[in-house]
């Protein structure tokens, strides 16, 4: 947001500080020449509106992107952004042949009703009857991959296998999708399986307006009983910024009409739905609260009432690592009984474990289904997950330090050289500030501070930045913008990948003050 005048003033100031002709010592002269060239390169980028817009939006990687030389010079950052995204799309298209998007689901159904529904008199004469029988009664595995053919055409191959109580089957599907325009796409699907005959389907998506779209899916299922046609149409509309309304009509297999309203905000997710159909008609309300914490914790609950009975569900999910989300839901229904559903999302793979506990409404089953997963989760989190994540973070930090070691060493040498070149200027600034009882930086440190007793075993990693900060004082003021302070003249990063702060002890009007500022936090002293 700096004006051209501010940029010129800062450029002139740094040029005066680093100009080689101002230093007689050969070593200082060589260091000044290197830093002077860096300042000049920075000013060349920031003084040109086009390259400055690129740098402001995308940083150094934007300047390194090939193709800018053929781009017409633009005036606005928005136009620069469009050109950059176009160049990125062209680069991505060249990688299309090497990319896939694998997705998979593994579901394992567990019958644990023997834990709660057993009757002792039936087991008296059965060997081993003292131990409840827990068994896997169904499994389902599905997998799909995408193979981009061109920038508009994609082939999708998917398959699934299912088994329940010893009986099962599978199917395989091939879909060809073409993006016809910015408003829509079409998809042809072919499938075959051992439980059903060949399948032929057509799916069409189309944006009707900027706030409304429609999806139509036609299918023909061939079997020994003949041809079973099916048609599903979904009409959706944005009711407001965070709310979508859906109308669905399904004809053929399990015909039904469904309407739903979905409201999704930063802190909550609400769904209201009603369906009239054969064999199921129901009404449902579902609410999910999103906590704004680091682990992205979510608590949810739902009520579903229909011809099949009533089901109440409640549960929670939480991020346990960078790519993994763990969730548990308790389902209590009449006449379904009590079930516990555990789900783990790992990147694009989903692992689902529905555990059926009892066919009856037993308070003990509801209690253990609720408390059991919580106790196990907190024990696992404390004994396994946290130590694992801590060790993983340390490995990543060590890897990052190793990969940036040479770069950090160079930055450190540049910072130390800059501090030596600043000494004379800082001496004059301090003399001027003392004469007016102005701002004098007594001491300043930058890096990782450890103030919390829980982190007392961690090592403090700070560097002295008293001279560079004093050099930035102008007219008894020090102003730092919202950016990492590691990029300031005379600074470097003493602890790559770790949380950093700036601690300043300064004197103003003869009175000592102290201030602590986060790495990316703006700072203005003296404080008002």
PDB file of N, CA and C in Angstrom, residues 69-137:
ATOM      1  N   UNK A  69       6.357 -11.901 -20.602  1.00  0.00           N
ATOM      2  CA  UNK A  69       6.885 -11.015 -21.652  1.00  0.00           C
ATOM      3  C   UNK A  69       5.905 -10.824 -22.809  1.00  0.00           C
ATOM      4  N   UNK A  70       4.953 -11.751 -22.978  1.00  0.00           N
ATOM      5  CA  UNK A  70       4.001 -11.619 -24.082  1.00  0.00           C
ATOM      6  C   UNK A  70       2.662 -11.066 -23.598  1.00  0.00           C
ATOM      7  N   UNK A  71       2.573 -10.722 -22.309  1.00  0.00           N
ATOM      8  CA  UNK A  71       1.326 -10.200 -21.757  1.00  0.00           C
ATOM      9  C   UNK A  71       1.270  -8.699 -21.967  1.00  0.00           C
ATOM     10  N   UNK A  72       0.140  -8.238 -22.459  1.00  0.00           N
ATOM     11  CA  UNK A  72      -0.043  -6.795 -22.630  1.00  0.00           C
ATOM     12  C   UNK A  72       0.035  -6.119 -21.276  1.00  0.00           C
ATOM     13  N   UNK A  73       0.695  -4.993 -21.179  1.00  0.00           N
ATOM     14  CA  UNK A  73       0.880  -4.328 -19.889  1.00  0.00           C
ATOM     15  C   UNK A  73      -0.468  -3.839 -19.368  1.00  0.00           C
ATOM     16  N   UNK A  74      -0.800  -4.240 -18.163  1.00  0.00           N
ATOM     17  CA  UNK A  74      -2.118  -3.951 -17.583  1.00  0.00           C
ATOM     18  C   UNK A  74      -2.001  -2.852 -16.529  1.00  0.00           C
ATOM     19  N   UNK A  75      -3.151  -2.295 -16.157  1.00  0.00           N
ATOM     20  CA  UNK A  75      -3.157  -1.247 -15.147  1.00  0.00           C
ATOM     21  C   UNK A  75      -3.577  -1.745 -13.771  1.00  0.00           C
ATOM     22  N   UNK A  76      -4.467  -2.727 -13.736  1.00  0.00           N
ATOM     23  CA  UNK A  76      -5.035  -3.135 -12.455  1.00  0.00           C
ATOM     24  C   UNK A  76      -4.500  -4.486 -12.006  1.00  0.00           C
ATOM     25  N   UNK A  77      -4.553  -4.690 -10.667  1.00  0.00           N
ATOM     26  CA  UNK A  77      -4.123  -5.963 -10.101  1.00  0.00           C
ATOM     27  C   UNK A  77      -5.049  -7.097 -10.517  1.00  0.00           C
ATOM     28  N   UNK A  78      -6.344  -6.780 -10.706  1.00  0.00           N
ATOM     29  CA  UNK A  78      -7.310  -7.808 -11.109  1.00  0.00           C
ATOM     30  C   UNK A  78      -6.945  -8.388 -12.471  1.00  0.00           C
ATOM     31  N   UNK A  79      -6.537  -7.520 -13.397  1.00  0.00           N
ATOM     32  CA  UNK A  79      -6.151  -7.994 -14.733  1.00  0.00           C
ATOM     33  C   UNK A  79      -4.858  -8.807 -14.662  1.00  0.00           C
ATOM     34  N   UNK A  80      -3.935  -8.375 -13.796  1.00  0.00           N
ATOM     35  CA  UNK A  80      -2.699  -9.137 -13.601  1.00  0.00           C
ATOM     36  C   UNK A  80      -3.028 -10.521 -13.056  1.00  0.00           C
ATOM     37  N   UNK A  81      -3.967 -10.595 -12.086  1.00  0.00           N
ATOM     38  CA  UNK A  81      -4.361 -11.869 -11.503  1.00  0.00           C
ATOM     39  C   UNK A  81      -4.923 -12.800 -12.570  1.00  0.00           C
ATOM     40  N   UNK A  82      -5.773 -12.246 -13.484  1.00  0.00           N
ATOM     41  CA  UNK A  82      -6.364 -13.055 -14.552  1.00  0.00           C
ATOM     42  C   UNK A  82      -5.287 -13.635 -15.468  1.00  0.00           C
ATOM     43  N   UNK A  83      -4.291 -12.817 -15.801  1.00  0.00           N
ATOM     44  CA  UNK A  83      -3.231 -13.282 -16.684  1.00  0.00           C
ATOM     45  C   UNK A  83      -2.400 -14.374 -16.002  1.00  0.00           C
ATOM     46  N   UNK A  84      -2.140 -14.188 -14.711  1.00  0.00           N
ATOM     47  CA  UNK A  84      -1.359 -15.184 -13.976  1.00  0.00           C
ATOM     48  C   UNK A  84      -2.104 -16.514 -13.915  1.00  0.00           C
ATOM     49  N   UNK A  85      -3.418 -16.440 -13.657  1.00  0.00           N
ATOM     50  CA  UNK A  85      -4.209 -17.667 -13.581  1.00  0.00           C
ATOM     51  C   UNK A  85      -4.284 -18.359 -14.937  1.00  0.00           C
ATOM     52  N   UNK A  86      -4.317 -17.574 -16.016  1.00  0.00           N
ATOM     53  CA  UNK A  86      -4.319 -18.165 -17.354  1.00  0.00           C
ATOM     54  C   UNK A  86      -3.010 -18.914 -17.595  1.00  0.00           C
ATOM     55  N   UNK A  87      -1.881 -18.305 -17.213  1.00  0.00           N
ATOM     56  CA  UNK A  87      -0.590 -18.975 -17.376  1.00  0.00           C
ATOM     57  C   UNK A  87      -0.509 -20.232 -16.520  1.00  0.00           C
ATOM     58  N   UNK A  88      -1.099 -20.171 -15.316  1.00  0.00           N
ATOM     59  CA  UNK A  88      -1.113 -21.359 -14.468  1.00  0.00           C
ATOM     60  C   UNK A  88      -1.933 -22.472 -15.100  1.00  0.00           C
ATOM     61  N   UNK A  89      -3.089 -22.109 -15.692  1.00  0.00           N
ATOM     62  CA  UNK A  89      -3.927 -23.126 -16.332  1.00  0.00           C
ATOM     63  C   UNK A  89      -3.192 -23.794 -17.483  1.00  0.00           C
ATOM     64  N   UNK A  90      -2.456 -23.014 -18.254  1.00  0.00           N
ATOM     65  CA  UNK A  90      -1.697 -23.587 -19.369  1.00  0.00           C
ATOM     66  C   UNK A  90      -0.634 -24.559 -18.861  1.00  0.00           C
ATOM     67  N   UNK A  91      -0.015 -24.192 -17.741  1.00  0.00           N
ATOM     68  CA  UNK A  91       1.005 -25.076 -17.174  1.00  0.00           C
ATOM     69  C   UNK A  91       0.363 -26.357 -16.640  1.00  0.00           C
ATOM     70  N   UNK A  92      -0.818 -26.228 -16.022  1.00  0.00           N
ATOM     71  CA  UNK A  92      -1.507 -27.411 -15.500  1.00  0.00           C
ATOM     72  C   UNK A  92      -1.947 -28.336 -16.633  1.00  0.00           C
ATOM     73  N   UNK A  93      -2.365 -27.760 -17.740  1.00  0.00           N
ATOM     74  CA  UNK A  93      -2.813 -28.575 -18.875  1.00  0.00           C
ATOM     75  C   UNK A  93      -1.682 -29.454 -19.409  1.00  0.00           C
ATOM     76  N   UNK A  94      -0.455 -28.948 -19.297  1.00  0.00           N
ATOM     77  CA  UNK A  94       0.680 -29.748 -19.764  1.00  0.00           C
ATOM     78  C   UNK A  94       0.928 -30.951 -18.853  1.00  0.00           C
ATOM     79  N   UNK A  95       0.388 -30.889 -17.623  1.00  0.00           N
ATOM     80  CA  UNK A  95       0.579 -31.994 -16.683  1.00  0.00           C
ATOM     81  C   UNK A  95      -0.623 -32.939 -16.622  1.00  0.00           C
ATOM     82  N   UNK A  96      -1.638 -32.675 -17.434  1.00  0.00           N
ATOM     83  CA  UNK A  96      -2.886 -33.426 -17.322  1.00  0.00           C
ATOM     84  C   UNK A  96      -2.691 -34.935 -17.448  1.00  0.00           C
ATOM     85  N   UNK A  97      -1.809 -35.346 -18.371  1.00  0.00           N
ATOM     86  CA  UNK A  97      -1.644 -36.768 -18.625  1.00  0.00           C
ATOM     87  C   UNK A  97      -1.076 -37.520 -17.415  1.00  0.00           C
ATOM     88  N   UNK A  98      -0.448 -36.783 -16.513  1.00  0.00           N
ATOM     89  CA  UNK A  98       0.209 -37.444 -15.390  1.00  0.00           C
ATOM     90  C   UNK A  98      -0.625 -37.392 -14.123  1.00  0.00           C
ATOM     91  N   UNK A  99      -1.849 -36.850 -14.209  1.00  0.00           N
ATOM     92  CA  UNK A  99      -2.620 -36.619 -12.995  1.00  0.00           C
ATOM     93  C   UNK A  99      -3.834 -37.540 -12.899  1.00  0.00           C
ATOM     94  N   UNK A 100      -4.120 -38.012 -11.707  1.00  0.00           N
ATOM     95  CA  UNK A 100      -5.351 -38.751 -11.414  1.00  0.00           C
ATOM     96  C   UNK A 100      -5.918 -38.213 -10.115  1.00  0.00           C
ATOM     97  N   UNK A 101      -7.151 -38.572  -9.853  1.00  0.00           N
ATOM     98  CA  UNK A 101      -7.805 -38.124  -8.627  1.00  0.00           C
ATOM     99  C   UNK A 101      -8.420 -39.334  -7.937  1.00  0.00           C
ATOM    100  N   UNK A 102      -7.605 -40.173  -7.274  1.00  0.00           N
ATOM    101  CA  UNK A 102      -8.139 -41.406  -6.685  1.00  0.00           C
ATOM    102  C   UNK A 102      -9.039 -41.119  -5.482  1.00  0.00           C
ATOM    103  N   UNK A 103     -10.162 -41.804  -5.418  1.00  0.00           N
ATOM    104  CA  UNK A 103     -11.082 -41.713  -4.282  1.00  0.00           C
ATOM    105  C   UNK A 103     -11.502 -43.123  -3.902  1.00  0.00           C
ATOM    106  N   UNK A 104     -11.635 -43.379  -2.631  1.00  0.00           N
ATOM    107  CA  UNK A 104     -11.996 -44.727  -2.209  1.00  0.00           C
ATOM    108  C   UNK A 104     -12.764 -44.742  -0.912  1.00  0.00           C
ATOM    109  N   UNK A 105     -13.549 -45.785  -0.729  1.00  0.00           N
ATOM    110  CA  UNK A 105     -14.316 -45.986   0.500  1.00  0.00           C
ATOM    111  C   UNK A 105     -14.226 -47.449   0.919  1.00  0.00           C
ATOM    112  N   UNK A 106     -13.943 -47.659   2.175  1.00  0.00           N
ATOM    113  CA  UNK A 106     -13.965 -49.014   2.751  1.00  0.00           C
ATOM    114  C   UNK A 106     -14.924 -48.979   3.935  1.00  0.00           C
ATOM    115  N   UNK A 107     -15.961 -49.817   3.884  1.00  0.00           N
ATOM    116  CA  UNK A 107     -16.951 -49.871   4.949  1.00  0.00           C
ATOM    117  C   UNK A 107     -16.994 -51.297   5.513  1.00  0.00           C
ATOM    118  N   UNK A 108     -16.886 -51.395   6.824  1.00  0.00           N
ATOM    119  CA  UNK A 108     -16.905 -52.690   7.503  1.00  0.00           C
ATOM    120  C   UNK A 108     -18.007 -52.659   8.564  1.00  0.00           C
ATOM    121  N   UNK A 109     -19.088 -53.418   8.335  1.00  0.00           N
ATOM    122  CA  UNK A 109     -20.197 -53.465   9.280  1.00  0.00           C
ATOM    123  C   UNK A 109     -19.947 -54.510  10.363  1.00  0.00           C
ATOM    124  N   UNK A 110     -20.134 -54.119  11.616  1.00  0.00           N
ATOM    125  CA  UNK A 110     -19.849 -54.998  12.752  1.00  0.00           C
ATOM    126  C   UNK A 110     -21.134 -55.238  13.544  1.00  0.00           C
ATOM    127  N   UNK A 111     -21.427 -56.485  13.804  1.00  0.00           N
ATOM    128  CA  UNK A 111     -22.587 -56.869  14.622  1.00  0.00           C
ATOM    129  C   UNK A 111     -22.114 -57.164  16.042  1.00  0.00           C
ATOM    130  N   UNK A 112     -22.439 -56.230  16.948  1.00  0.00           N
ATOM    131  CA  UNK A 112     -22.031 -56.385  18.345  1.00  0.00           C
ATOM    132  C   UNK A 112     -23.246 -56.495  19.258  1.00  0.00           C
ATOM    133  N   UNK A 113     -24.370 -56.957  18.725  1.00  0.00           N
ATOM    134  CA  UNK A 113     -25.599 -57.053  19.528  1.00  0.00           C
ATOM    135  C   UNK A 113     -25.451 -58.044  20.671  1.00  0.00           C
ATOM    136  N   UNK A 114     -24.516 -58.978  20.560  1.00  0.00           N
ATOM    137  CA  UNK A 114     -24.333 -59.970  21.612  1.00  0.00           C
ATOM    138  C   UNK A 114     -23.837 -59.335  22.917  1.00  0.00           C
ATOM    139  N   UNK A 115     -23.321 -58.098  22.822  1.00  0.00           N
ATOM    140  CA  UNK A 115     -22.858 -57.414  24.023  1.00  0.00           C
ATOM    141  C   UNK A 115     -24.021 -57.019  24.930  1.00  0.00           C
ATOM    142  N   UNK A 116     -25.196 -56.718  24.323  1.00  0.00           N
ATOM    143  CA  UNK A 116     -26.314 -56.190  25.104  1.00  0.00           C
ATOM    144  C   UNK A 116     -27.585 -57.031  25.015  1.00  0.00           C
ATOM    145  N   UNK A 117     -27.772 -57.762  23.896  1.00  0.00           N
ATOM    146  CA  UNK A 117     -29.039 -58.470  23.693  1.00  0.00           C
ATOM    147  C   UNK A 117     -28.988 -59.940  24.084  1.00  0.00           C
ATOM    148  N   UNK A 118     -27.888 -60.396  24.667  1.00  0.00           N
ATOM    149  CA  UNK A 118     -27.769 -61.824  24.980  1.00  0.00           C
ATOM    150  C   UNK A 118     -28.636 -62.191  26.187  1.00  0.00           C
ATOM    151  N   UNK A 119     -29.136 -63.407  26.194  1.00  0.00           N
ATOM    152  CA  UNK A 119     -29.928 -63.922  27.308  1.00  0.00           C
ATOM    153  C   UNK A 119     -29.187 -65.127  27.878  1.00  0.00           C
ATOM    154  N   UNK A 120     -28.870 -65.041  29.147  1.00  0.00           N
ATOM    155  CA  UNK A 120     -28.010 -66.052  29.766  1.00  0.00           C
ATOM    156  C   UNK A 120     -28.569 -67.468  29.658  1.00  0.00           C
ATOM    157  N   UNK A 121     -29.915 -67.628  29.752  1.00  0.00           N
ATOM    158  CA  UNK A 121     -30.472 -68.975  29.730  1.00  0.00           C
ATOM    159  C   UNK A 121     -30.242 -69.667  28.393  1.00  0.00           C
ATOM    160  N   UNK A 122     -30.064 -68.904  27.338  1.00  0.00           N
ATOM    161  CA  UNK A 122     -29.844 -69.512  26.018  1.00  0.00           C
ATOM    162  C   UNK A 122     -28.402 -69.971  25.845  1.00  0.00           C
ATOM    163  N   UNK A 123     -27.513 -69.526  26.722  1.00  0.00           N
ATOM    164  CA  UNK A 123     -26.089 -69.802  26.530  1.00  0.00           C
ATOM    165  C   UNK A 123     -25.526 -70.762  27.580  1.00  0.00           C
ATOM    166  N   UNK A 124     -26.390 -71.235  28.442  1.00  0.00           N
ATOM    167  CA  UNK A 124     -25.889 -72.034  29.556  1.00  0.00           C
ATOM    168  C   UNK A 124     -25.120 -73.275  29.100  1.00  0.00           C
ATOM    169  N   UNK A 125     -25.603 -73.948  28.061  1.00  0.00           N
ATOM    170  CA  UNK A 125     -24.993 -75.203  27.627  1.00  0.00           C
ATOM    171  C   UNK A 125     -24.102 -75.046  26.401  1.00  0.00           C
ATOM    172  N   UNK A 126     -23.828 -73.814  26.021  1.00  0.00           N
ATOM    173  CA  UNK A 126     -23.009 -73.576  24.824  1.00  0.00           C
ATOM    174  C   UNK A 126     -21.569 -73.318  25.244  1.00  0.00           C
ATOM    175  N   UNK A 127     -20.603 -74.128  24.720  1.00  0.00           N
ATOM    176  CA  UNK A 127     -19.196 -73.908  25.083  1.00  0.00           C
ATOM    177  C   UNK A 127     -18.743 -72.494  24.679  1.00  0.00           C
ATOM    178  N   UNK A 128     -17.995 -71.827  25.573  1.00  0.00           N
ATOM    179  CA  UNK A 128     -17.479 -70.494  25.264  1.00  0.00           C
ATOM    180  C   UNK A 128     -18.527 -69.414  25.313  1.00  0.00           C
ATOM    181  N   UNK A 129     -19.688 -69.696  25.950  1.00  0.00           N
ATOM    182  CA  UNK A 129     -20.781 -68.723  25.950  1.00  0.00           C
ATOM    183  C   UNK A 129     -20.510 -67.532  26.859  1.00  0.00           C
ATOM    184  N   UNK A 130     -19.472 -67.602  27.678  1.00  0.00           N
ATOM    185  CA  UNK A 130     -19.169 -66.477  28.568  1.00  0.00           C
ATOM    186  C   UNK A 130     -18.608 -65.288  27.793  1.00  0.00           C
ATOM    187  N   UNK A 131     -18.147 -65.512  26.575  1.00  0.00           N
ATOM    188  CA  UNK A 131     -17.606 -64.419  25.771  1.00  0.00           C
ATOM    189  C   UNK A 131     -18.615 -64.008  24.705  1.00  0.00           C
ATOM    190  N   UNK A 132     -18.947 -62.720  24.629  1.00  0.00           N
ATOM    191  CA  UNK A 132     -19.904 -62.273  23.604  1.00  0.00           C
ATOM    192  C   UNK A 132     -19.315 -62.447  22.204  1.00  0.00           C
ATOM    193  N   UNK A 133     -20.181 -62.790  21.273  1.00  0.00           N
ATOM    194  CA  UNK A 133     -19.754 -63.011  19.889  1.00  0.00           C
ATOM    195  C   UNK A 133     -19.886 -61.706  19.100  1.00  0.00           C
ATOM    196  N   UNK A 134     -18.766 -61.164  18.641  1.00  0.00           N
ATOM    197  CA  UNK A 134     -18.754 -59.953  17.800  1.00  0.00           C
ATOM    198  C   UNK A 134     -18.244 -60.366  16.427  1.00  0.00           C
ATOM    199  N   UNK A 135     -19.017 -60.076  15.396  1.00  0.00           N
ATOM    200  CA  UNK A 135     -18.634 -60.534  14.061  1.00  0.00           C
ATOM    201  C   UNK A 135     -18.855 -59.451  13.014  1.00  0.00           C
ATOM    202  N   UNK A 136     -18.109 -59.585  11.923  1.00  0.00           N
ATOM    203  CA  UNK A 136     -18.283 -58.704  10.756  1.00  0.00           C
ATOM    204  C   UNK A 136     -19.350 -59.323   9.864  1.00  0.00           C
ATOM    205  N   UNK A 137     -20.443 -58.587   9.647  1.00  0.00           N
ATOM    206  CA  UNK A 137     -21.552 -59.159   8.874  1.00  0.00           C
ATOM    207  C   UNK A 137     -21.702 -58.544   7.483  1.00  0.00           C
TER     208      UNK A 137
END
